[in-house]
Short mmCIF file of C-alpha atoms and ligand atoms in Angstrom, two decimals:
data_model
loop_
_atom_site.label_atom_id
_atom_site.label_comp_id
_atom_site.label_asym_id
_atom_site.label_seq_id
_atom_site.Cartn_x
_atom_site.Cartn_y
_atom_site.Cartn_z
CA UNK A 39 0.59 -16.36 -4.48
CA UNK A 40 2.35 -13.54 -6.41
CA UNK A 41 2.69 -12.51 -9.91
CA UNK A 42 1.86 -9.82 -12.48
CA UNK A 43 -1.51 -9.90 -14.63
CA UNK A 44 -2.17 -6.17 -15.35
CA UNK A 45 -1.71 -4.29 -18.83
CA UNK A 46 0.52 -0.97 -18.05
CA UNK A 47 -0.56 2.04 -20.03
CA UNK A 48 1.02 4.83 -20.13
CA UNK A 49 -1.02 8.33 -20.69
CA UNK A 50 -0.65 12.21 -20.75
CA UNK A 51 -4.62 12.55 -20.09
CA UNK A 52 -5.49 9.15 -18.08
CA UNK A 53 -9.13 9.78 -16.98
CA UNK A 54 -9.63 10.62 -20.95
CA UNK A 55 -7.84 7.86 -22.57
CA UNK A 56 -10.06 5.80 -19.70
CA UNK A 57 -13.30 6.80 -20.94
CA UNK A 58 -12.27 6.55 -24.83
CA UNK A 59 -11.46 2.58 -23.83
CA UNK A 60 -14.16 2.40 -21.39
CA UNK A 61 -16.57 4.74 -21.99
CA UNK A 62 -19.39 2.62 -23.56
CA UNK A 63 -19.65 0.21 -20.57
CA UNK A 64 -21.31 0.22 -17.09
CA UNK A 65 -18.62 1.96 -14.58
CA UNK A 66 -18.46 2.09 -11.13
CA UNK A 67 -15.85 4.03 -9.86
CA UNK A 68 -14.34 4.56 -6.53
CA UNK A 69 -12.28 7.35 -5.74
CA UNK A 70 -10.26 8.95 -3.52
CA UNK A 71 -12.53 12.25 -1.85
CA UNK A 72 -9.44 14.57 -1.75
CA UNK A 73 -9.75 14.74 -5.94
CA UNK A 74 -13.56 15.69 -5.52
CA UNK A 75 -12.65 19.27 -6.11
CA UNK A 76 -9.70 19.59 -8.18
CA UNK A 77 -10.06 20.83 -11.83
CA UNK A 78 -8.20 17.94 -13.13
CA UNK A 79 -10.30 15.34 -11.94
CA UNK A 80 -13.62 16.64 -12.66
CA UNK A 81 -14.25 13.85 -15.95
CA UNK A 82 -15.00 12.22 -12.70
CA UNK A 83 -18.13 13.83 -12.13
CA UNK A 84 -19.58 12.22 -15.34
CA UNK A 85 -19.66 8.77 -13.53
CA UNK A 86 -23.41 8.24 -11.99
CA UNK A 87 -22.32 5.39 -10.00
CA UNK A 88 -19.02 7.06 -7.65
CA UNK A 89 -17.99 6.21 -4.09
CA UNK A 90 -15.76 9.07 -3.07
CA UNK A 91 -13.36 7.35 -0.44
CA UNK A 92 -11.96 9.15 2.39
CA UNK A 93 -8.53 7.77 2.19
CA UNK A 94 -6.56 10.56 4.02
CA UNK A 95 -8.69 9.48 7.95
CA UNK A 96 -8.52 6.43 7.19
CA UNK A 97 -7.80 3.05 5.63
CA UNK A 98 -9.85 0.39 3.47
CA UNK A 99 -11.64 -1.80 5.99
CA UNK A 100 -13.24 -4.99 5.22
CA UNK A 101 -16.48 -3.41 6.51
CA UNK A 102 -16.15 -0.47 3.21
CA UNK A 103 -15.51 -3.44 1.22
CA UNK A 104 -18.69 -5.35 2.37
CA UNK A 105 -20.66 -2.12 1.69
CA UNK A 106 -19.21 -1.71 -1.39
CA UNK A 107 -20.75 -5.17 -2.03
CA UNK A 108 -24.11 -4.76 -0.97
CA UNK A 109 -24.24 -1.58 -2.66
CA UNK A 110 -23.06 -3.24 -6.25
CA UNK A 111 -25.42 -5.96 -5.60
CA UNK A 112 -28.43 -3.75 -5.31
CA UNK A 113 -27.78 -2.52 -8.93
CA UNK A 114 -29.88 -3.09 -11.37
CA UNK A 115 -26.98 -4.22 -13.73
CA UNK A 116 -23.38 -5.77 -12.91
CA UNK A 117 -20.80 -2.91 -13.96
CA UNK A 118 -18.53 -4.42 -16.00
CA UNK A 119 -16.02 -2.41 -14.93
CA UNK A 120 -15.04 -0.68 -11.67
CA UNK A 121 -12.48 1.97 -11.74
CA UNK A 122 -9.70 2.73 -8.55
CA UNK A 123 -8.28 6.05 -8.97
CA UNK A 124 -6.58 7.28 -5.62
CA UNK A 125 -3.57 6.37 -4.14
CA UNK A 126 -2.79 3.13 -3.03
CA UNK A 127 -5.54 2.81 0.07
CA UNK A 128 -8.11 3.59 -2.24
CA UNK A 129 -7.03 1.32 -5.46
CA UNK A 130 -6.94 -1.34 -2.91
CA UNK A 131 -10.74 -0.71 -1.75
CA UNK A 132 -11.37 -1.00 -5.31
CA UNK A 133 -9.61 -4.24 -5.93
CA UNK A 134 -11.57 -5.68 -2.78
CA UNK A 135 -14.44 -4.27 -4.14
CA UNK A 136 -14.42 -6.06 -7.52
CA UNK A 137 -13.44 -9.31 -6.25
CA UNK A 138 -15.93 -9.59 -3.52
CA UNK A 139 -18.55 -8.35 -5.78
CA UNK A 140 -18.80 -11.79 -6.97
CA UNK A 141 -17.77 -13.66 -4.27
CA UNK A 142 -19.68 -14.59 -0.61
CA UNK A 143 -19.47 -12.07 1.78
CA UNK A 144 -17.58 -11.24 4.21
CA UNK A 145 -14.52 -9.79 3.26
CA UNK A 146 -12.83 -10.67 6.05
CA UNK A 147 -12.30 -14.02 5.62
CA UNK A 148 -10.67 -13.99 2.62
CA UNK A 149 -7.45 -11.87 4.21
CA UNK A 150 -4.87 -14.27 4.12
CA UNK A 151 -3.05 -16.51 1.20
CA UNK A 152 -4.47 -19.77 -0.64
CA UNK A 153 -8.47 -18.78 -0.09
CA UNK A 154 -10.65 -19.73 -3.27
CA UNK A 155 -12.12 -16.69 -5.25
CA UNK A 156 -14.35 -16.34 -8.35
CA UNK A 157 -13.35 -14.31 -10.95
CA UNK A 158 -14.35 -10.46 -9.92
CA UNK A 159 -15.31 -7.49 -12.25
CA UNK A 160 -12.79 -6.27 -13.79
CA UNK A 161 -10.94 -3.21 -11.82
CA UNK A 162 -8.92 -1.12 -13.57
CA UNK A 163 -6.47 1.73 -11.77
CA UNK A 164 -5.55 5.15 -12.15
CA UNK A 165 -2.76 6.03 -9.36
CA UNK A 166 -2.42 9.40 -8.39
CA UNK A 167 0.10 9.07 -5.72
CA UNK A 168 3.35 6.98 -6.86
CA UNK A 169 2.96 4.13 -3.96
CA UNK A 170 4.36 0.90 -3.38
CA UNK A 171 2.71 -0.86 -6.97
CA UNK A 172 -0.64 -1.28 -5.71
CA UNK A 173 -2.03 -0.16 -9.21
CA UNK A 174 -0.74 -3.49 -10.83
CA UNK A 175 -0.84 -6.06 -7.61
CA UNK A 176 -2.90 -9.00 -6.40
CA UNK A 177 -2.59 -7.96 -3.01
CA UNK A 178 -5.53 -5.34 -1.76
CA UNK A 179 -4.50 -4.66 2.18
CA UNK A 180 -7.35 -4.44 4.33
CA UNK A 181 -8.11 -3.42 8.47
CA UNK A 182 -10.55 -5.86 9.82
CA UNK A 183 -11.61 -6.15 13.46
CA UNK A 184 -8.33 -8.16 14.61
CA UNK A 185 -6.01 -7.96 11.71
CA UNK A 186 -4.79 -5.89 8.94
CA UNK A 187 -3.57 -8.16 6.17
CA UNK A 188 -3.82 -8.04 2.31
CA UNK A 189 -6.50 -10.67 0.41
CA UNK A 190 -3.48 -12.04 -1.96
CA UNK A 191 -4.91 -13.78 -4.89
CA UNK A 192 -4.55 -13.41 -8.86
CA UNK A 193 -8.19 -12.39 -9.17
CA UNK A 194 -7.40 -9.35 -7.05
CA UNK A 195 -5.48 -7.90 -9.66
CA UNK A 196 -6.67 -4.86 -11.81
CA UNK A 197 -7.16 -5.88 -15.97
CA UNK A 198 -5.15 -2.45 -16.45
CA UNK A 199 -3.59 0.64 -15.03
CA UNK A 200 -3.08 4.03 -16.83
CA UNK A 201 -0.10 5.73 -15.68
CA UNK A 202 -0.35 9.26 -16.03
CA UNK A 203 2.10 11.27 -14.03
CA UNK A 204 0.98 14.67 -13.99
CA UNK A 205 -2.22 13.38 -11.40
CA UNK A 206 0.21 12.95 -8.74
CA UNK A 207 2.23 16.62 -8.39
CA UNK A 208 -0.02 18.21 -6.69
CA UNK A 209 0.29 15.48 -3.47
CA UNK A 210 1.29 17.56 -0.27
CA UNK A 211 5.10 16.27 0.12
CA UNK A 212 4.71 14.80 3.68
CA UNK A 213 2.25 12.26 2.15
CA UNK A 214 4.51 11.64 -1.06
CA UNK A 215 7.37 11.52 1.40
CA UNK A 216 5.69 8.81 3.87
CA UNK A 217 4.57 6.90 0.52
CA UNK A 218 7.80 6.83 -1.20
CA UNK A 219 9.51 5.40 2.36
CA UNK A 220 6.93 2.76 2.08
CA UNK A 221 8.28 1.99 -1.55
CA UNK A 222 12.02 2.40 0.23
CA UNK A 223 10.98 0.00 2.70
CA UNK A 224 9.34 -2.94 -0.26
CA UNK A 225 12.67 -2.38 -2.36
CA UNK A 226 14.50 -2.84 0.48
CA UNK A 227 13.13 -5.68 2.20
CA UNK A 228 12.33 -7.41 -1.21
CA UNK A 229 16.37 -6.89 -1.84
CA UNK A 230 17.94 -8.80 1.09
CA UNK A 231 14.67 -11.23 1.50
CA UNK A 232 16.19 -14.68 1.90
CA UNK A 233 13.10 -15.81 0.26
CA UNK A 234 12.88 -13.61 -2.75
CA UNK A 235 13.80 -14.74 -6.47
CA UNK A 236 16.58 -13.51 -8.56
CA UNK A 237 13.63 -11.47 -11.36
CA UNK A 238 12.49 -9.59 -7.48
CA UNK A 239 15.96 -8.56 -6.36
CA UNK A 240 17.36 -7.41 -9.52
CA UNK A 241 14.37 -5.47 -9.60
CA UNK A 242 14.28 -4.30 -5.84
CA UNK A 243 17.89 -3.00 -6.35
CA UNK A 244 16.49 -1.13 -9.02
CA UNK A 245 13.19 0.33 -7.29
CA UNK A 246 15.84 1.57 -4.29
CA UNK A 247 18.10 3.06 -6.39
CA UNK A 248 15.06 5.38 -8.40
CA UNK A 249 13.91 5.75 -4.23
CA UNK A 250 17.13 7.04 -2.83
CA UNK A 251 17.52 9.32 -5.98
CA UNK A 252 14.77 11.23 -5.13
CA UNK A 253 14.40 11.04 -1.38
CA UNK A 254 18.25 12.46 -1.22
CA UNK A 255 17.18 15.63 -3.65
CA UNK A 256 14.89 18.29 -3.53
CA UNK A 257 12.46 16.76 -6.08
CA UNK A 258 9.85 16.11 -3.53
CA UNK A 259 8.93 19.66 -2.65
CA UNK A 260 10.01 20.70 -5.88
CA UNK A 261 8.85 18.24 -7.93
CA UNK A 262 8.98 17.95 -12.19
CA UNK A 263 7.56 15.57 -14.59
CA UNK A 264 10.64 13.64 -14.61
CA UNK A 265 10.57 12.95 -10.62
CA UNK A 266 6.98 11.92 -10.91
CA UNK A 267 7.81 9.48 -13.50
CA UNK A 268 11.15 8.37 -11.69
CA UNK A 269 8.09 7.64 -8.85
CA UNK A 270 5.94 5.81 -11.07
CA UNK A 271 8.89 4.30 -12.29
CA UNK A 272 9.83 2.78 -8.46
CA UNK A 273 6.03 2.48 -7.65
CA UNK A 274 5.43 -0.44 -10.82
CA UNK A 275 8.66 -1.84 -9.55
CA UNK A 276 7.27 -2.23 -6.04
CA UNK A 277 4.18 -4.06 -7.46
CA UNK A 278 6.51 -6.08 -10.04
CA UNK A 279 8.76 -7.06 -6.83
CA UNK A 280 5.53 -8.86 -5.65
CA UNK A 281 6.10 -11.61 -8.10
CA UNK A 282 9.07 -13.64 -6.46
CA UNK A 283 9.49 -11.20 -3.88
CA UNK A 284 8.24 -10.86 -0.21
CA UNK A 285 8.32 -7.99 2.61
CA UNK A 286 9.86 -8.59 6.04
CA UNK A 287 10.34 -7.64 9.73
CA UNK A 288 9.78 -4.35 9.14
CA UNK A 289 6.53 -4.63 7.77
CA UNK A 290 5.38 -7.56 10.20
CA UNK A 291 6.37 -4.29 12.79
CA UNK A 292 4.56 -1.95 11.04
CA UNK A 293 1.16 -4.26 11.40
CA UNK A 294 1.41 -4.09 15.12
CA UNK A 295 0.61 0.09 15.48
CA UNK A 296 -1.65 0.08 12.25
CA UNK A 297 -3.70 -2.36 13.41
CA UNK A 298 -4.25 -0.50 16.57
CA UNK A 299 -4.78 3.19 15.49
CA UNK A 300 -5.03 5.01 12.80
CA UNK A 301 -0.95 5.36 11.87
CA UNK A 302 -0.65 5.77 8.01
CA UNK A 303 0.89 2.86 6.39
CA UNK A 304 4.41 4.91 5.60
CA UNK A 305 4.57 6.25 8.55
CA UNK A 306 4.50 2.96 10.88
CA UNK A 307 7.09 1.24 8.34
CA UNK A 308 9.10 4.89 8.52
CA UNK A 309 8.72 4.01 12.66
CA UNK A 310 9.66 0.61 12.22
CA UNK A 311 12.91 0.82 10.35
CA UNK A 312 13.94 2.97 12.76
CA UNK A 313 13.03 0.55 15.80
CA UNK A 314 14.76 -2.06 14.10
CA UNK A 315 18.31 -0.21 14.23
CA UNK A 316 19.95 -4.04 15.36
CA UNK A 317 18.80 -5.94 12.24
CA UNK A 318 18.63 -3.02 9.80
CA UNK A 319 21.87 -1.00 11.14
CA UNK A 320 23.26 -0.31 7.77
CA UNK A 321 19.69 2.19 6.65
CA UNK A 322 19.67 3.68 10.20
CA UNK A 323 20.99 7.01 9.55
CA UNK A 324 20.05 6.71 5.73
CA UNK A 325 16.64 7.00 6.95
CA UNK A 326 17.11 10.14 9.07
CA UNK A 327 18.87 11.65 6.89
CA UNK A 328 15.76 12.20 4.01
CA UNK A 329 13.69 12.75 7.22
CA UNK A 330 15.57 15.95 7.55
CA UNK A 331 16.85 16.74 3.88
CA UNK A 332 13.41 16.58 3.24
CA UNK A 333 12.35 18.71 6.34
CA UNK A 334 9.83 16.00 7.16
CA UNK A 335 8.77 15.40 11.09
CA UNK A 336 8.33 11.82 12.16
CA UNK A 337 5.27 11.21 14.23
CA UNK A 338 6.02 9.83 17.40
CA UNK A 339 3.78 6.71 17.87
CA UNK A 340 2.29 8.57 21.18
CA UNK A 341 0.86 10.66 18.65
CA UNK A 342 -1.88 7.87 17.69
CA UNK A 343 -3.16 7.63 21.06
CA UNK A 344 -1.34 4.01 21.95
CA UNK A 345 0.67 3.68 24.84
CA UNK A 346 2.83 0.97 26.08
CA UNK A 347 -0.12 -0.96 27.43
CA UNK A 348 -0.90 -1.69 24.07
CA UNK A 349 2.49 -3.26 23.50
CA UNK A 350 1.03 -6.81 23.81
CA UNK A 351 -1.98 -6.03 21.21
CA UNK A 352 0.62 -5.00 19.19
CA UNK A 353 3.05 -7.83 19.41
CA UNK A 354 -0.21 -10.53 19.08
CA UNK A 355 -0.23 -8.74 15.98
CA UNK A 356 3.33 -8.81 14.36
CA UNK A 357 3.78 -12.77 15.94
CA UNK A 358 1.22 -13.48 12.86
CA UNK A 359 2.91 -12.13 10.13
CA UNK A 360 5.01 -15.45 9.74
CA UNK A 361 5.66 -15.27 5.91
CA UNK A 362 6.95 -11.85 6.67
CA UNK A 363 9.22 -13.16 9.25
CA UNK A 364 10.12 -16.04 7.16
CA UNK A 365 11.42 -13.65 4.69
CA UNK A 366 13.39 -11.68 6.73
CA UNK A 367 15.45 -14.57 8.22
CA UNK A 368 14.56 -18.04 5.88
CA UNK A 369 13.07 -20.98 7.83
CA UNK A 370 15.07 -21.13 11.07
CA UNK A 371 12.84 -17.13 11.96
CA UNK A 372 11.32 -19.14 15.08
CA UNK A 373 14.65 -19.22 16.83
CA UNK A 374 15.04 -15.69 16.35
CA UNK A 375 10.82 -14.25 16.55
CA UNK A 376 8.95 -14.50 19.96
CA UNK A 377 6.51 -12.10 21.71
CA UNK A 378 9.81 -10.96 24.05
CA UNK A 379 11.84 -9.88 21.13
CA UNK A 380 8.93 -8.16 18.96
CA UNK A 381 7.91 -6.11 22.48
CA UNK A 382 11.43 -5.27 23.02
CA UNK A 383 11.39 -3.22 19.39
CA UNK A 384 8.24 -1.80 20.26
CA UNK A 385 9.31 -0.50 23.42
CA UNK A 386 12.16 1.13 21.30
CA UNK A 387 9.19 2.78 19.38
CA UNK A 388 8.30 4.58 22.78
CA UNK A 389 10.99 5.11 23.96
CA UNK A 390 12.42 6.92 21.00
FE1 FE2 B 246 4.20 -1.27 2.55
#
């Protein structure tokens, strides 16, 4: 289920232009706590109803989402509308949060493909950290229990997005680094998918070449206007890519240490591109070469408390991504996936 249903606005003073839109109706807003305290965020602190999510420890979890749900429903009135500004964790706990609003609880069983949904209230976006397109896709990724995997459906997607690229310069640049490998990693993967459509590689090839442009400069610790918008620019392509185009291996890797620990999203893909040096041999150095033009230090997965006794967790979890797999080598990927082969790149991981 992929596709594109959001209006894209573009905006010099988004939180503004949202309220002259929105302003008259019944908000809810969830944001990201890091913009509690910054100057240019504090419209926010008009909003009664505000959940400030702590996206930097941690990431949505179908247990925030069924809070979020119990808390809307104890309203006295529906909001109409329920606003995601953040980056892309946050914006995705937003997403959730409108579509399970009306929907039976619990989140959880709605991760997947093909599930039924009502319509949700409608979610709009503001990004402040240029991600991977999660301000304009039907895809919000959630942790539960035994999984982390997005609840992709139409009704997920935000109404709108306002674009506004001055929110995201003040970002530190090891988190705008780790996000924009992320977006490195969709392009790529969305690029030489065997199951992607002609609209999502055109468009991939695109999104990588507005990625490598900046990750091979300076314009991440010194960044302008334009290089924010160049990021916005590869962020909607991500979430455009989603229509016609799928992740792959590296992803259905990345699952496997995310699910198990508190890794960030781009770090575990930035891991897992690396571990993958057989099938992915022609990004290898590419990749450690913006780690160190951009003076960034990779985590080593040790770092998140897992050891290789959690190697089997880990591959229970990447053996499930199957669309993901699919993608990266077309129908025959069961002659070339099993538990053996995913443990052997996650022993690479270690032993790195
Ligand atoms: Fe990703």
């Amino acid at each position: 289920m992929s596709g594109v249903y959001t209006n894209i606005k573009f905006s010099q003073n988004a939180i503004a232009e949202f309220l002259d839109i929105y302003g008259n109706e019944r908000i809810f807003v969830i944001s990201d706590s890091v913009l509690k305290d910054k100057p240019e965020f504090s419209l926010l602190k008009k909003f009664s109803e505000i959940i400030w999510f702590d996206a930097t420890n941690s990431e949505p979890r179908t247990t925030d989402v069924d809070t979020i749900r119990q808390q809307i429903s104890q309203l006295p009135l529906v909001p109409d509308i329920i606003l995601g500004i953040g980056g892309g964790s946050t914006m995705d706990l937003a997403k959730a949060g409108a579509v399970l609003a009306t929907n039976a609880g619990p989140s959880e069983k709605y991760q997947g493909w093909g599930y039924n949904l009502n319509i949700g209230i409608k979610c709009v976006t503001i990004p402040t950290l240029a991600g991977t397109g999660a301000e304009i896709s039907p895809i919000a990724v959630l942790k539960s229990p035994h999984k982390k995997l997005g609840i992709n459906h139409p009704c997920v997607a935000p109404i709108q997005t306002i674009i506004d690229f001055s929110l995201t310069q003040s970002v530190s640049v090891n988190n705008k680094f780790f996000t924009l490998m992320d977006c490195f990693a969709h392009n790529y993967e969305i690029a030489r998918s065997q199951t992607s459509s002609i609209f999502a590689v055109t468009i991939a090839k695109a999104g990588l070449g507005l990625c490598r442009d900046i990750l091979s400069s300076n314009e991440l610790s010194e960044p302008t206007l334009l290089s924010a918008e160049k990021a916005a620019a590869a962020s909607l392509i991500g979430g455009l890519g989603t229509a016609g185009g799928r992740v792959g291996a590296c992803h259905a890797i990345s699952y496997g240490p995310s699910s198990l620990s508190p890794i960030k999203h781009g770090e575990s893909v930035t891991l897992a591109m690396l571990a993958l040096k057989e099938i992915y041999s022609d990004i290898y150095q590419e990749v450690g070469h913006y780690l160190s033009a951009n003076k960034v230090r990779l985590p080593r997965i040790q770092d998140f408390d897992l050891r290789k006794g959690d190697i089997d967790g880990m591959t229970a979890v990447a053996m499930k991504m199957d669309l993901l797999w699919q993608s990266h080598y077309g129908e025959q990927w069961p002659q070339f996936v099993n538990p053996k082969s995913i443990a052997k790149v996650y022993e690479k991981m270690f032993d790195a």
